[in-house]
CSV table of C-alpha atoms in Angstrom, one decimal:
chain,number,residue,atom,x,y,z
U,1,LEU,CA,132.2,-4.1,94.3
U,2,TYR,CA,129.1,-3.4,96.4
U,3,ALA,CA,128.2,-0.4,94.2
U,4,GLN,CA,128.7,-2.5,91.0
U,5,ASN,CA,126.4,-5.2,92.3
U,6,ASN,CA,123.7,-2.7,93.3
U,7,SER,CA,124.0,-1.1,89.8
U,8,GLU,CA,123.5,-4.5,88.1
U,9,ILE,CA,120.5,-5.2,90.3
U,10,TRP,CA,119.0,-1.8,89.5
U,11,LEU,CA,119.5,-2.3,85.8
U,12,ASN,CA,117.9,-5.7,85.9
U,13,GLY,CA,115.0,-4.4,87.9
U,14,GLY,CA,114.6,-1.5,85.5
U,15,ASP,CA,114.3,-4.0,82.5
U,16,GLU,CA,111.6,-5.9,84.3
U,17,THR,CA,109.7,-2.8,85.2
U,18,PHE,CA,109.9,-1.7,81.5
U,19,LEU,CA,108.6,-5.0,80.3
U,20,VAL,CA,105.7,-4.9,82.9
U,21,ASP,CA,104.8,-1.4,81.8
U,22,CYS,CA,104.9,-2.3,78.1
U,23,THR,CA,102.7,-5.4,78.8
U,24,ALA,CA,100.2,-3.3,80.7
U,25,ILE,CA,100.0,-0.7,77.9
U,26,VAL,CA,99.5,-3.3,75.2
U,27,TRP,CA,96.8,-5.1,77.3
U,28,SER,CA,95.0,-1.8,78.0
U,29,LEU,CA,95.0,-0.9,74.3
U,30,GLY,CA,93.7,-4.4,73.5
U,31,VAL,CA,90.9,-4.0,76.0
U,32,MET,CA,90.0,-0.6,74.7
U,33,ILE,CA,89.7,-2.0,71.1
U,34,MET,CA,87.6,-4.9,72.3
U,35,LEU,CA,85.3,-2.5,74.3
U,36,VAL,CA,84.8,-0.5,71.1
U,37,ARG,CA,84.0,-3.7,69.2
U,38,PHE,CA,81.6,-4.7,72.0
U,39,SER,CA,79.9,-1.3,72.0
U,40,ARG,CA,79.3,-1.5,68.3
U,41,GLN,CA,77.8,-4.9,68.7
U,42,CYS,CA,75.5,-3.6,71.4
U,43,TYR,CA,74.4,-0.7,69.2
U,44,GLY,CA,73.7,-3.1,66.3
U,45,ALA,CA,71.6,-5.3,68.6
U,46,HIS,CA,69.8,-2.2,69.9
U,47,LEU,CA,68.9,-1.2,66.3
U,48,LEU,CA,67.5,-4.6,65.6
U,49,LYS,CA,65.4,-4.4,68.7
U,50,THR,CA,64.0,-1.0,68.2
U,51,ARG,CA,63.7,-0.3,64.4
U,52,GLU,CA,61.2,-1.6,62.0
U,53,THR,CA,59.5,-3.9,64.5
U,54,THR,CA,55.8,-4.7,64.8
U,55,ALA,CA,53.5,-7.1,66.7
U,56,PRO,CA,52.7,-10.2,64.7
U,57,ASP,CA,49.2,-11.5,63.9
U,58,SER,CA,47.2,-12.9,66.8
U,59,VAL,CA,47.5,-16.5,65.4
U,60,TRP,CA,51.3,-16.3,65.7
U,61,THR,CA,51.1,-14.6,69.1
U,62,GLU,CA,48.9,-17.3,70.5
U,63,MET,CA,51.3,-20.0,69.3
U,64,TYR,CA,54.1,-18.1,70.9
U,65,ARG,CA,52.3,-17.8,74.3
U,66,GLU,CA,51.5,-21.5,74.2
U,67,LEU,CA,55.2,-22.2,73.8
U,68,CYS,CA,56.1,-19.8,76.6
U,69,ARG,CA,53.8,-21.7,78.9
U,70,GLU,CA,55.2,-25.0,77.8
U,71,LEU,CA,58.8,-24.0,78.2
U,72,LYS,CA,58.1,-22.0,81.4
U,73,VAL,CA,59.2,-18.7,80.0
U,74,SER,CA,57.8,-15.5,81.2
U,75,PRO,CA,54.9,-14.2,79.0
U,76,LYS,CA,56.3,-10.7,79.4
U,77,ILE,CA,59.0,-11.5,76.9
U,78,ARG,CA,57.7,-10.3,73.6
U,79,MET,CA,57.9,-11.7,70.1
U,80,LEU,CA,58.2,-9.0,67.4
U,81,SER,CA,58.1,-9.1,63.6
U,82,SER,CA,61.3,-7.4,62.3
U,83,GLY,CA,62.0,-5.8,59.0
U,84,LEU,CA,65.7,-5.8,59.6
U,85,ALA,CA,66.5,-9.2,61.0
U,86,GLU,CA,66.5,-12.0,58.5
U,87,THR,CA,66.7,-14.9,61.0
U,88,PRO,CA,64.9,-15.5,64.3
U,89,MET,CA,67.0,-14.3,67.3
U,90,VAL,CA,66.9,-13.3,70.9
U,91,VAL,CA,68.0,-9.7,71.5
U,92,GLY,CA,68.6,-8.0,74.9
U,93,TRP,CA,69.5,-9.0,78.4
U,94,ILE,CA,67.3,-7.2,81.0
U,95,ALA,CA,64.2,-7.2,78.7
U,96,PRO,CA,65.0,-9.7,75.9
U,97,VAL,CA,62.7,-10.0,72.9
U,98,VAL,CA,62.4,-12.6,70.3
U,99,LEU,CA,62.7,-11.1,66.8
U,100,VAL,CA,61.3,-13.0,63.9
U,101,PRO,CA,61.9,-11.7,60.3
U,102,ALA,CA,58.7,-10.6,58.6
U,103,SER,CA,59.5,-12.9,55.7
U,104,ALA,CA,59.6,-15.9,58.0
U,105,PHE,CA,55.9,-15.6,58.6
U,106,VAL,CA,55.2,-16.4,55.0
U,107,SER,CA,58.2,-18.6,54.3
U,108,LEU,CA,57.8,-21.0,57.2
U,109,THR,CA,54.9,-23.3,57.9
U,110,PRO,CA,53.3,-23.1,61.4
U,111,GLU,CA,55.0,-26.3,62.4
U,112,GLN,CA,58.4,-25.0,61.3
U,113,MET,CA,57.8,-21.7,63.0
U,114,ARG,CA,56.9,-23.5,66.2
U,115,ALA,CA,60.2,-25.4,66.0
U,116,VAL,CA,62.2,-22.2,65.5
U,117,LEU,CA,60.4,-20.4,68.3
U,118,ALA,CA,61.0,-23.3,70.7
U,119,HIS,CA,64.7,-23.0,69.9
U,120,GLU,CA,64.8,-19.3,70.7
U,121,LEU,CA,62.7,-19.7,73.9
U,122,ALA,CA,65.0,-22.4,75.0
U,123,HIS,CA,67.8,-19.8,75.0
U,124,ILE,CA,65.8,-17.6,77.3
U,125,HIS,CA,64.8,-20.5,79.6
U,126,ARG,CA,68.5,-21.5,79.9
U,127,PHE,CA,69.4,-17.8,80.6
U,128,ASP,CA,71.8,-18.0,77.6
U,129,HIS,CA,71.4,-14.2,77.0
U,130,TRP,CA,73.1,-13.5,80.4
U,131,MET,CA,75.7,-16.2,79.9
U,132,HIS,CA,76.5,-14.7,76.5
U,133,LEU,CA,77.0,-11.3,78.1
U,134,LEU,CA,79.4,-12.9,80.7
U,135,GLN,CA,81.2,-14.7,77.9
U,136,GLY,CA,81.7,-11.3,76.1
U,137,MET,CA,83.2,-9.8,79.2
U,138,VAL,CA,85.7,-12.7,79.5
U,139,GLU,CA,86.6,-12.3,75.9
U,140,ILE,CA,87.4,-8.6,76.4
U,141,LEU,CA,89.6,-9.1,79.4
U,142,LEU,CA,91.4,-12.2,78.1
U,143,PHE,CA,91.4,-11.3,74.4
U,144,PHE,CA,95.1,-12.3,74.1
U,145,HIS,CA,94.6,-15.9,75.0
U,146,PRO,CA,93.8,-18.3,72.0
U,147,ALA,CA,92.3,-20.8,74.4
U,148,ILE,CA,89.6,-18.3,75.4
U,149,TRP,CA,88.5,-17.9,71.8
U,150,TRP,CA,88.4,-21.7,71.2
U,151,ILE,CA,86.4,-22.3,74.4
U,152,SER,CA,84.1,-19.5,73.5
U,153,ASN,CA,83.4,-21.0,70.1
U,154,GLN,CA,82.8,-24.4,71.7
U,155,ILE,CA,80.3,-22.9,74.2
U,156,ASN,CA,78.4,-21.3,71.3
U,157,VAL,CA,78.2,-24.6,69.5
U,158,GLU,CA,77.1,-26.6,72.5
U,159,ARG,CA,74.6,-23.9,73.4
U,160,ASP,CA,72.9,-24.3,70.1
U,161,TYR,CA,73.0,-28.1,70.3
U,162,CYS,CA,71.2,-27.9,73.7
U,163,CYS,CA,68.5,-25.5,72.3
U,164,ASP,CA,68.1,-27.8,69.3
U,165,GLU,CA,67.5,-30.7,71.6
U,166,THR,CA,64.9,-28.7,73.6
U,167,SER,CA,63.2,-27.8,70.3
U,168,VAL,CA,63.0,-31.4,69.2
U,169,ARG,CA,61.6,-32.5,72.5
U,170,THR,CA,59.0,-29.8,72.4
U,171,ILE,CA,57.8,-30.4,68.8
U,172,GLY,CA,58.5,-34.1,68.7
U,173,ASN,CA,59.7,-34.1,65.1
U,174,PRO,CA,63.4,-33.7,64.4
U,175,LYS,CA,62.8,-33.5,60.7
U,176,MET,CA,60.6,-30.4,61.1
U,177,LEU,CA,63.5,-28.6,62.9
U,178,VAL,CA,65.9,-29.6,60.2
U,179,GLU,CA,63.6,-28.3,57.5
U,180,ALA,CA,63.0,-25.1,59.3
U,181,LEU,CA,66.8,-24.5,59.8
U,182,ALA,CA,67.4,-25.3,56.1
U,183,GLN,CA,64.8,-22.7,55.1
U,184,LEU,CA,66.3,-20.1,57.4
U,185,GLU,CA,69.7,-20.6,55.8
U,186,THR,CA,68.2,-18.9,52.7
U,187,MET,CA,67.5,-15.8,54.8
U,188,ARG,CA,70.8,-15.4,56.6
U,189,ILE,CA,72.5,-12.1,57.1
U,190,ALA,CA,75.5,-11.0,59.1
U,191,SER,CA,73.9,-10.1,62.4
U,192,PRO,CA,75.7,-8.6,65.5
U,193,ASN,CA,77.5,-11.2,67.7
U,194,LEU,CA,75.5,-10.2,70.7
U,195,VAL,CA,72.3,-11.8,69.5
U,196,LEU,CA,71.4,-15.5,69.8
U,197,ALA,CA,70.2,-16.4,66.4
U,198,ALA,CA,68.7,-19.7,65.0
U,199,ASN,CA,71.4,-20.2,62.4
U,200,GLY,CA,75.0,-21.4,62.3
U,201,GLY,CA,76.1,-24.6,63.9
U,202,SER,CA,76.6,-28.0,62.2
U,203,LEU,CA,73.2,-28.7,60.6
């Protein structure tokens, strides 16, 4: 009877060990897949930052520097004109840059451009680029939990709302921001998820 009880305990323990091992393997495979996805997004963001970028005209640069001073953002953070990006965005963590599509300089009025740049600089002022990185790490580790993806989506929405509010306070004209965002919708592309772009959200 003692041997039989020990045998049953061993079998039950073996089943639990097998389930734990299977769970660990599945989680590890999921994390690897998410890391590959994350790496591809990093590479896509790197390409946007380094390819087909030029310094904009001095008029736009002066406007940008003025906004940096107003929003208390380091002037070392550059604004570049991009031939690949089709919507303004913040790219990078340690040395972020603000990318503005070349077409935006001719499609947006100076007031509209100021509203959009204020939105992007608000991301940097709030350290959203670092929070976005932390958010990505959590998504990798807890990819299996639906609540994580819902919370992550809510964070993205609220983050853009906060930057929109900062932009409106800076330019003092909500209609100007709406017109700028509507114009940007005509220039949208599928950009990597690791950039903070001035599109999406509930216009």
